[in-house]
Amino acid sequence: MRPTVHDIAAAAGVSLATVDRVLNRRPGVRIVTREKVEQAIERIGYVRDVAAANLAKGRVYPLIFILPSGDNSFMRGLEEEIRAAILRSPVERTEISIVTVPAFDAGALVAALDEAAAVSPAGVAVVAVDSPDVVAAVDRLRVGHIPVVTLVSDLTGSARDHFAGIDNIAAGRTAASLMGRFLGHRPGPVAVLAGSMLVRDHRDRLEGFLAVMEEMFPDHRLLPVIEGQDDPARVARLIGETLAASPEIAGIYSLGAGNRGLIAALKKRGKGPPICVIAHELTPHTRAALEEGQIDAVLNQDAGHEVRSAIRVLKAKADGMAVVGAQERIRIDIFLKDNLPFEQGSETNLPFEQGSRNEPEQGRKD
Amino acid sequence: MRPTVHDIAAAAGVSLATVDRVLNRRPGVRIVTREKVEQAIERIGYVRDVAAANLAKGRVYPLIFILPSGDNSFMRGLEEEIRAAILRSPVERTEISIVTVPAFDAGALVAALDEAAAVSPAGVAVVAVDSPDVVAAVDRLRVGHIPVVTLVSDLTGSARDHFAGIDNIAAGRTAASLMGRFLGHRPGPVAVLAGSMLVRDHRDRLEGFLAVMEEMFPDHRLLPVIEGQDDPARVARLIGETLAASPEIAGIYSLGAGNRGLIAALKKRGKGPPICVIAHELTPHTRAALEEGQIDAVLNQDAGHEVRSAIRVLKAKADGMAVVGAQERIRIDIFLKDNLPFEQGSETNLPFEQGSRNEPEQGRKD
DNA sequence: CTGTTAGCGCATTCAC
DNA sequence: GTGAATGCGCTAACAG
């Protein structure tokens, strides 16, 4: 049996209460006593039973998620995943609230962060707008010992505890690599569609994409970056104009949102030489476009994984506990029409269900 | 506060012991009493606190992992991940033992499964060889109410509770899709290198690959499938012969292991028209080959994810509990040289560590 | 500064 | 058939 607090109390010749005090770094222990206990802990290799501790504490983790409002499909999917986590709250001892703020609005985000700080939650997860006052607001939280995880888009130079999102520079490089190979010797310029340079994920993707295009595929001219503000209507108009102005266009990299507008513009264009299109985030729209051939590849980040990871990390940080590094690394998923995941749905198995014979759990489209 | 056993006892007008009996489906309760209790449970929306239950029971989960022996890099990586899980055992209340059996040896596997059954563990995870006697052995375990998860390679028509692995048909399709697009109009036949048709994952990948090649890229002739038995030496010889016999070869899809041999043969070949190579599993060898350009793309399954998922599912099944479907879906990772994950290492953060400013947690190569 | 004690939610003897 | 009492490993009053 693994050692318990009793064992360490016995080994150190003190009482349970004292052991508990040093375990939880609470005051009221002489330095020598403390050291005696710490040595005993070390010696017998004690590891705290978190479940028992939480039981005794009746601990719950009030968590706040801050994300952009608006009809951005990816963000709404993210919100869905947070709601799914809320359903699991009783089991996971969390108490999650969702706050939405207008996209790309640093001021609103700062206000939301300060409000969050006011209720002193166990942790805050935030889709960051990359600006100095947001950094300052996050750092205020950290000064108040509230763990902060940035979600999807990171915050340059802040004291956030962790970033739950993909390596966006690598994502941009990957997009360029696929674009170059898919195009082969087909000539023609490549257009880049971004959302806004105010968020770091978009900036990083652009940086990675440009680097590889220039280094590996210098023959393809790059058109000036289009900023669509993640707004489908605006995107549709801008892409329409671009296609009209440069009919010989060979590829489009859409590194932000608003892909509904892109797809609409592509469909409206109708016949013409094929255009290689690479976009981000698997939503109902991009999925359909992938299946129908308007889009060639989709780079995706698993919103469910990001949410679960953010929760795990926030809880761990709140407890000063370790996290499994590999488990928290968010992968860049690459989807072609051939490896689309089975239509999602909350596929939670029913409790007490008995396994039937080999149901296909991982369908493919066909 | 969520309802507890006390609440349901009060609501049903019985004692804790009776509540416990019906909760754990134990005898010694009149049918009417039982129904009364069950209604109370339903009415107040009780959900059992698993942590507390485990604490009271002092429950540990003895788990057995069965996987192939030999120097297959992927399998050894898988074993490493299991060992990492063993390190977490005290926290996760598991007690994991590893059993290795010769690869592709159904008899040895059956023996191992029966031995596993003899010690009645809480669950068994097995890299399956797809054969009827293995199915029978797995079903014997299931009859004995021992949960079984197949790992990496599934078992056709068995009563296994769950498959922790990728959709291998989709993987094969994806490989073909990438192959076709990377080749573009470059002519020449495509070779397929498999390990053994005795395991289902290899068969599935082949099926998916052939389907898409024939359907989408019929111009590329497919050479007869080479079976390398996942043995580097054998693979090197066979691929060497193939390259000599068909110097105009344009692509190679390696859907099994033994890629060291493939890479060696490729290097030995030296100059010549470029060959598009797609392989499976990110190992030190394939990673290096990706970086150096011998391999164009690697499809990967995350062994760590598979192991953690198998453990979660086995524990859940043992307790008759629900699992988060999406969390247990193993993705097909696609790696190009541009999105290789940061060099792994057991990146577990130290406990009580304070977050420093923005260390890069997700490096990229270069 | 340190020790005693009760109790978190649940499972399990042992009486009744 | 049913209930009361005790303990799992840990925390948090409350005494001393």
PDB file of C-alpha atoms in Angstrom, chain A residues 99-294:
ATOM      1  CA  VAL A  99     -18.411  34.943 -20.986  1.00  0.00           C
ATOM      2  CA  THR A 100     -18.534  36.202 -24.544  1.00  0.00           C
ATOM      3  CA  VAL A 101     -17.081  39.471 -25.808  1.00  0.00           C
ATOM      4  CA  PRO A 102     -17.037  41.054 -29.263  1.00  0.00           C
ATOM      5  CA  ALA A 103     -14.270  39.676 -31.486  1.00  0.00           C
ATOM      6  CA  PHE A 104     -11.014  41.615 -31.889  1.00  0.00           C
ATOM      7  CA  ASP A 105     -12.103  44.040 -29.158  1.00  0.00           C
ATOM      8  CA  ALA A 106      -9.249  44.403 -26.690  1.00  0.00           C
ATOM      9  CA  GLY A 107     -11.151  46.839 -24.478  1.00  0.00           C
ATOM     10  CA  ALA A 108     -14.079  44.516 -24.008  1.00  0.00           C
ATOM     11  CA  LEU A 109     -11.726  41.660 -23.295  1.00  0.00           C
ATOM     12  CA  VAL A 110      -9.885  43.624 -20.632  1.00  0.00           C
ATOM     13  CA  ALA A 111     -13.175  44.458 -18.975  1.00  0.00           C
ATOM     14  CA  ALA A 112     -14.187  40.803 -19.010  1.00  0.00           C
ATOM     15  CA  LEU A 113     -10.870  39.741 -17.527  1.00  0.00           C
ATOM     16  CA  ASP A 114     -11.145  42.278 -14.733  1.00  0.00           C
ATOM     17  CA  GLU A 115     -14.673  41.170 -13.981  1.00  0.00           C
ATOM     18  CA  ALA A 116     -13.444  37.611 -13.862  1.00  0.00           C
ATOM     19  CA  ALA A 117     -10.753  38.584 -11.396  1.00  0.00           C
ATOM     20  CA  ALA A 118     -13.379  40.179  -9.184  1.00  0.00           C
ATOM     21  CA  VAL A 119     -15.070  36.856  -8.451  1.00  0.00           C
ATOM     22  CA  SER A 120     -11.700  35.131  -7.861  1.00  0.00           C
ATOM     23  CA  PRO A 121     -12.289  31.891  -9.737  1.00  0.00           C
ATOM     24  CA  ALA A 122      -9.981  28.881  -9.588  1.00  0.00           C
ATOM     25  CA  GLY A 123      -8.889  29.632 -13.121  1.00  0.00           C
ATOM     26  CA  VAL A 124      -9.557  31.559 -16.319  1.00  0.00           C
ATOM     27  CA  ALA A 125      -9.325  30.388 -19.925  1.00  0.00           C
ATOM     28  CA  VAL A 126      -9.328  33.087 -22.560  1.00  0.00           C
ATOM     29  CA  VAL A 127      -9.213  33.397 -26.329  1.00  0.00           C
ATOM     30  CA  ALA A 128      -6.793  36.274 -26.376  1.00  0.00           C
ATOM     31  CA  VAL A 129      -6.576  39.389 -28.468  1.00  0.00           C
ATOM     32  CA  ASP A 130      -2.882  40.163 -28.634  1.00  0.00           C
ATOM     33  CA  SER A 131      -2.487  43.616 -27.168  1.00  0.00           C
ATOM     34  CA  PRO A 132      -0.557  45.203 -24.304  1.00  0.00           C
ATOM     35  CA  ASP A 133      -3.574  46.067 -22.177  1.00  0.00           C
ATOM     36  CA  VAL A 134      -4.819  42.506 -22.448  1.00  0.00           C
ATOM     37  CA  VAL A 135      -1.394  41.344 -21.333  1.00  0.00           C
ATOM     38  CA  ALA A 136      -1.653  43.691 -18.389  1.00  0.00           C
ATOM     39  CA  ALA A 137      -5.106  42.388 -17.483  1.00  0.00           C
ATOM     40  CA  VAL A 138      -3.901  38.790 -17.608  1.00  0.00           C
ATOM     41  CA  ASP A 139      -0.925  39.647 -15.491  1.00  0.00           C
ATOM     42  CA  ARG A 140      -3.227  41.230 -12.921  1.00  0.00           C
ATOM     43  CA  LEU A 141      -4.986  37.881 -12.659  1.00  0.00           C
ATOM     44  CA  ARG A 142      -1.698  36.095 -12.222  1.00  0.00           C
ATOM     45  CA  VAL A 143      -0.599  38.493  -9.548  1.00  0.00           C
ATOM     46  CA  GLY A 144      -3.764  37.521  -7.740  1.00  0.00           C
ATOM     47  CA  HIS A 145      -2.642  33.891  -8.049  1.00  0.00           C
ATOM     48  CA  ILE A 146      -5.383  32.983 -10.478  1.00  0.00           C
ATOM     49  CA  PRO A 147      -4.145  30.538 -13.116  1.00  0.00           C
ATOM     50  CA  VAL A 148      -4.714  31.655 -16.696  1.00  0.00           C
ATOM     51  CA  VAL A 149      -4.714  29.549 -19.841  1.00  0.00           C
ATOM     52  CA  THR A 150      -4.842  31.136 -23.260  1.00  0.00           C
ATOM     53  CA  LEU A 151      -7.077  29.254 -25.626  1.00  0.00           C
ATOM     54  CA  VAL A 152      -6.710  29.026 -29.428  1.00  0.00           C
ATOM     55  CA  SER A 153      -4.766  32.287 -29.681  1.00  0.00           C
ATOM     56  CA  ASP A 154      -1.833  33.056 -27.430  1.00  0.00           C
ATOM     57  CA  LEU A 155      -0.780  36.273 -25.764  1.00  0.00           C
ATOM     58  CA  THR A 156       2.723  37.526 -26.478  1.00  0.00           C
ATOM     59  CA  GLY A 157       4.850  38.037 -23.413  1.00  0.00           C
ATOM     60  CA  SER A 158       2.151  37.562 -20.845  1.00  0.00           C
ATOM     61  CA  ALA A 159       2.478  35.552 -17.661  1.00  0.00           C
ATOM     62  CA  ARG A 160      -0.239  33.083 -18.683  1.00  0.00           C
ATOM     63  CA  ASP A 161       0.386  29.639 -17.255  1.00  0.00           C
ATOM     64  CA  HIS A 162      -0.223  27.712 -20.423  1.00  0.00           C
ATOM     65  CA  PHE A 163      -1.363  27.946 -24.015  1.00  0.00           C
ATOM     66  CA  ALA A 164      -4.016  25.453 -25.094  1.00  0.00           C
ATOM     67  CA  GLY A 165      -3.772  25.664 -28.833  1.00  0.00           C
ATOM     68  CA  ILE A 166      -1.765  24.616 -31.826  1.00  0.00           C
ATOM     69  CA  ASP A 167       1.636  25.787 -32.975  1.00  0.00           C
ATOM     70  CA  ASN A 168       0.336  28.257 -35.517  1.00  0.00           C
ATOM     71  CA  ILE A 169       3.663  28.925 -37.170  1.00  0.00           C
ATOM     72  CA  ALA A 170       3.959  25.225 -37.904  1.00  0.00           C
ATOM     73  CA  ALA A 171       0.382  25.278 -39.166  1.00  0.00           C
ATOM     74  CA  GLY A 172       1.221  28.020 -41.637  1.00  0.00           C
ATOM     75  CA  ARG A 173       4.322  26.162 -42.776  1.00  0.00           C
ATOM     76  CA  THR A 174       2.317  23.001 -43.241  1.00  0.00           C
ATOM     77  CA  ALA A 175      -0.268  24.841 -45.283  1.00  0.00           C
ATOM     78  CA  ALA A 176       2.473  26.187 -47.533  1.00  0.00           C
ATOM     79  CA  SER A 177       4.049  22.792 -47.898  1.00  0.00           C
ATOM     80  CA  LEU A 178       0.759  21.218 -48.930  1.00  0.00           C
ATOM     81  CA  MET A 179      -0.023  24.119 -51.222  1.00  0.00           C
ATOM     82  CA  GLY A 180       3.304  23.887 -52.996  1.00  0.00           C
ATOM     83  CA  ARG A 181       3.089  20.143 -53.462  1.00  0.00           C
ATOM     84  CA  PHE A 182      -0.531  20.130 -54.512  1.00  0.00           C
ATOM     85  CA  LEU A 183       0.157  22.823 -57.087  1.00  0.00           C
ATOM     86  CA  GLY A 184       3.174  21.006 -58.489  1.00  0.00           C
ATOM     87  CA  HIS A 185       4.248  22.829 -61.629  1.00  0.00           C
ATOM     88  CA  ARG A 186       0.921  24.546 -62.110  1.00  0.00           C
ATOM     89  CA  PRO A 187       1.709  28.271 -62.457  1.00  0.00           C
ATOM     90  CA  GLY A 188      -0.217  31.208 -61.089  1.00  0.00           C
ATOM     91  CA  PRO A 189      -0.227  33.395 -57.980  1.00  0.00           C
ATOM     92  CA  VAL A 190      -1.414  32.434 -54.529  1.00  0.00           C
ATOM     93  CA  ALA A 191      -3.764  34.521 -52.430  1.00  0.00           C
ATOM     94  CA  VAL A 192      -3.782  34.675 -48.653  1.00  0.00           C
ATOM     95  CA  LEU A 193      -6.953  35.446 -46.748  1.00  0.00           C
ATOM     96  CA  ALA A 194      -6.599  36.380 -43.093  1.00  0.00           C
ATOM     97  CA  GLY A 195      -9.036  37.518 -40.430  1.00  0.00           C
ATOM     98  CA  SER A 196      -7.178  40.173 -38.524  1.00  0.00           C
ATOM     99  CA  MET A 197      -3.592  40.883 -37.651  1.00  0.00           C
ATOM    100  CA  LEU A 198      -4.746  41.750 -34.141  1.00  0.00           C
ATOM    101  CA  VAL A 199      -4.738  38.112 -33.068  1.00  0.00           C
ATOM    102  CA  ARG A 200      -1.574  36.203 -32.733  1.00  0.00           C
ATOM    103  CA  ASP A 201      -2.727  32.931 -34.245  1.00  0.00           C
ATOM    104  CA  HIS A 202      -3.416  34.656 -37.560  1.00  0.00           C
ATOM    105  CA  ARG A 203      -0.099  36.464 -37.498  1.00  0.00           C
ATOM    106  CA  ASP A 204       1.761  33.259 -36.735  1.00  0.00           C
ATOM    107  CA  ARG A 205       0.090  31.313 -39.503  1.00  0.00           C
ATOM    108  CA  LEU A 206       0.912  34.030 -41.984  1.00  0.00           C
ATOM    109  CA  GLU A 207       4.512  34.111 -40.890  1.00  0.00           C
ATOM    110  CA  GLY A 208       4.918  30.348 -41.259  1.00  0.00           C
ATOM    111  CA  PHE A 209       3.149  30.274 -44.600  1.00  0.00           C
ATOM    112  CA  LEU A 210       5.200  33.073 -46.125  1.00  0.00           C
ATOM    113  CA  ALA A 211       8.457  31.599 -44.887  1.00  0.00           C
ATOM    114  CA  VAL A 212       7.950  28.228 -46.548  1.00  0.00           C
ATOM    115  CA  MET A 213       6.442  29.640 -49.730  1.00  0.00           C
ATOM    116  CA  GLU A 214       9.404  31.939 -50.238  1.00  0.00           C
ATOM    117  CA  GLU A 215      11.941  29.313 -49.296  1.00  0.00           C
ATOM    118  CA  MET A 216      10.551  26.266 -51.051  1.00  0.00           C
ATOM    119  CA  PHE A 217       8.215  27.525 -53.762  1.00  0.00           C
ATOM    120  CA  PRO A 218       9.560  30.887 -54.893  1.00  0.00           C
ATOM    121  CA  ASP A 219       7.948  30.521 -58.320  1.00  0.00           C
ATOM    122  CA  HIS A 220       4.524  31.260 -56.944  1.00  0.00           C
ATOM    123  CA  ARG A 221       3.856  34.941 -56.586  1.00  0.00           C
ATOM    124  CA  LEU A 222       1.959  35.864 -53.421  1.00  0.00           C
ATOM    125  CA  LEU A 223      -0.862  38.363 -53.665  1.00  0.00           C
ATOM    126  CA  PRO A 224      -1.221  41.033 -50.945  1.00  0.00           C
ATOM    127  CA  VAL A 225      -2.855  39.663 -47.816  1.00  0.00           C
ATOM    128  CA  ILE A 226      -6.615  40.136 -47.670  1.00  0.00           C
ATOM    129  CA  GLU A 227      -8.117  40.912 -44.261  1.00  0.00           C
ATOM    130  CA  GLY A 228     -11.671  39.585 -44.042  1.00  0.00           C
ATOM    131  CA  GLN A 229     -12.300  40.261 -40.339  1.00  0.00           C
ATOM    132  CA  ASP A 230     -13.661  36.710 -40.113  1.00  0.00           C
ATOM    133  CA  ASP A 231     -16.843  38.104 -41.618  1.00  0.00           C
ATOM    134  CA  PRO A 232     -18.426  35.904 -44.327  1.00  0.00           C
ATOM    135  CA  ALA A 233     -20.055  38.765 -46.226  1.00  0.00           C
ATOM    136  CA  ARG A 234     -16.907  40.829 -46.326  1.00  0.00           C
ATOM    137  CA  VAL A 235     -14.852  37.775 -47.259  1.00  0.00           C
ATOM    138  CA  ALA A 236     -17.193  36.898 -50.119  1.00  0.00           C
ATOM    139  CA  ARG A 237     -16.906  40.413 -51.524  1.00  0.00           C
ATOM    140  CA  LEU A 238     -13.121  40.632 -51.217  1.00  0.00           C
ATOM    141  CA  ILE A 239     -12.493  37.185 -52.661  1.00  0.00           C
ATOM    142  CA  GLY A 240     -14.902  37.903 -55.493  1.00  0.00           C
ATOM    143  CA  GLU A 241     -12.955  41.034 -56.328  1.00  0.00           C
ATOM    144  CA  THR A 242      -9.654  39.206 -56.145  1.00  0.00           C
ATOM    145  CA  LEU A 243     -10.826  36.416 -58.431  1.00  0.00           C
ATOM    146  CA  ALA A 244     -12.045  38.980 -60.931  1.00  0.00           C
ATOM    147  CA  ALA A 245      -8.800  40.921 -60.818  1.00  0.00           C
ATOM    148  CA  SER A 246      -6.543  37.865 -61.001  1.00  0.00           C
ATOM    149  CA  PRO A 247      -8.361  35.147 -62.899  1.00  0.00           C
ATOM    150  CA  GLU A 248      -5.149  33.144 -63.268  1.00  0.00           C
ATOM    151  CA  ILE A 249      -4.985  32.585 -59.502  1.00  0.00           C
ATOM    152  CA  ALA A 250      -3.738  29.080 -58.611  1.00  0.00           C
ATOM    153  CA  GLY A 251      -4.177  28.811 -54.872  1.00  0.00           C
ATOM    154  CA  ILE A 252      -5.868  30.351 -51.862  1.00  0.00           C
ATOM    155  CA  TYR A 253      -4.825  29.947 -48.245  1.00  0.00           C
ATOM    156  CA  SER A 254      -7.542  30.963 -45.839  1.00  0.00           C
ATOM    157  CA  LEU A 255      -5.920  31.230 -42.449  1.00  0.00           C
ATOM    158  CA  GLY A 256      -8.815  32.759 -40.536  1.00  0.00           C
ATOM    159  CA  ALA A 257     -12.546  32.322 -40.347  1.00  0.00           C
ATOM    160  CA  GLY A 258     -15.451  33.473 -42.499  1.00  0.00           C
ATOM    161  CA  ASN A 259     -14.979  30.530 -44.841  1.00  0.00           C
ATOM    162  CA  ARG A 260     -18.659  30.555 -45.710  1.00  0.00           C
ATOM    163  CA  GLY A 261     -17.936  33.691 -47.724  1.00  0.00           C
ATOM    164  CA  LEU A 262     -14.924  32.095 -49.379  1.00  0.00           C
ATOM    165  CA  ILE A 263     -16.913  29.039 -50.403  1.00  0.00           C
ATOM    166  CA  ALA A 264     -19.733  31.173 -51.723  1.00  0.00           C
ATOM    167  CA  ALA A 265     -17.316  33.205 -53.853  1.00  0.00           C
ATOM    168  CA  LEU A 266     -15.717  30.030 -55.154  1.00  0.00           C
ATOM    169  CA  LYS A 267     -19.063  28.563 -56.118  1.00  0.00           C
ATOM    170  CA  LYS A 268     -20.134  31.781 -57.770  1.00  0.00           C
ATOM    171  CA  ARG A 269     -16.977  31.788 -59.882  1.00  0.00           C
ATOM    172  CA  GLY A 270     -18.080  28.544 -61.483  1.00  0.00           C
ATOM    173  CA  LYS A 271     -15.850  26.996 -64.142  1.00  0.00           C
ATOM    174  CA  GLY A 272     -12.243  27.917 -64.595  1.00  0.00           C
ATOM    175  CA  PRO A 273      -8.816  26.434 -63.985  1.00  0.00           C
ATOM    176  CA  PRO A 274      -8.739  24.550 -60.677  1.00  0.00           C
ATOM    177  CA  ILE A 275      -7.741  26.511 -57.599  1.00  0.00           C
ATOM    178  CA  CYS A 276      -6.039  24.764 -54.720  1.00  0.00           C
ATOM    179  CA  VAL A 277      -7.745  25.896 -51.531  1.00  0.00           C
ATOM    180  CA  ILE A 278      -6.481  25.273 -48.023  1.00  0.00           C
ATOM    181  CA  ALA A 279      -8.439  26.505 -45.044  1.00  0.00           C
ATOM    182  CA  HIS A 280      -8.546  26.242 -41.280  1.00  0.00           C
ATOM    183  CA  GLU A 281     -11.028  24.640 -38.890  1.00  0.00           C
ATOM    184  CA  LEU A 282     -13.381  21.835 -39.668  1.00  0.00           C
ATOM    185  CA  THR A 283     -16.882  23.284 -39.472  1.00  0.00           C
ATOM    186  CA  PRO A 284     -20.056  22.146 -41.191  1.00  0.00           C
ATOM    187  CA  HIS A 285     -19.215  24.572 -44.003  1.00  0.00           C
ATOM    188  CA  THR A 286     -15.612  23.582 -44.586  1.00  0.00           C
ATOM    189  CA  ARG A 287     -16.524  19.945 -44.202  1.00  0.00           C
ATOM    190  CA  ALA A 288     -19.124  20.166 -46.934  1.00  0.00           C
ATOM    191  CA  ALA A 289     -16.738  22.097 -49.169  1.00  0.00           C
ATOM    192  CA  LEU A 290     -14.079  19.443 -48.618  1.00  0.00           C
ATOM    193  CA  GLU A 291     -16.490  16.713 -49.601  1.00  0.00           C
ATOM    194  CA  GLU A 292     -17.652  18.616 -52.653  1.00  0.00           C
ATOM    195  CA  GLY A 293     -14.141  19.545 -53.748  1.00  0.00           C
ATOM    196  CA  GLN A 294     -14.128  23.351 -53.337  1.00  0.00           C
TER     197      GLN A 294
END
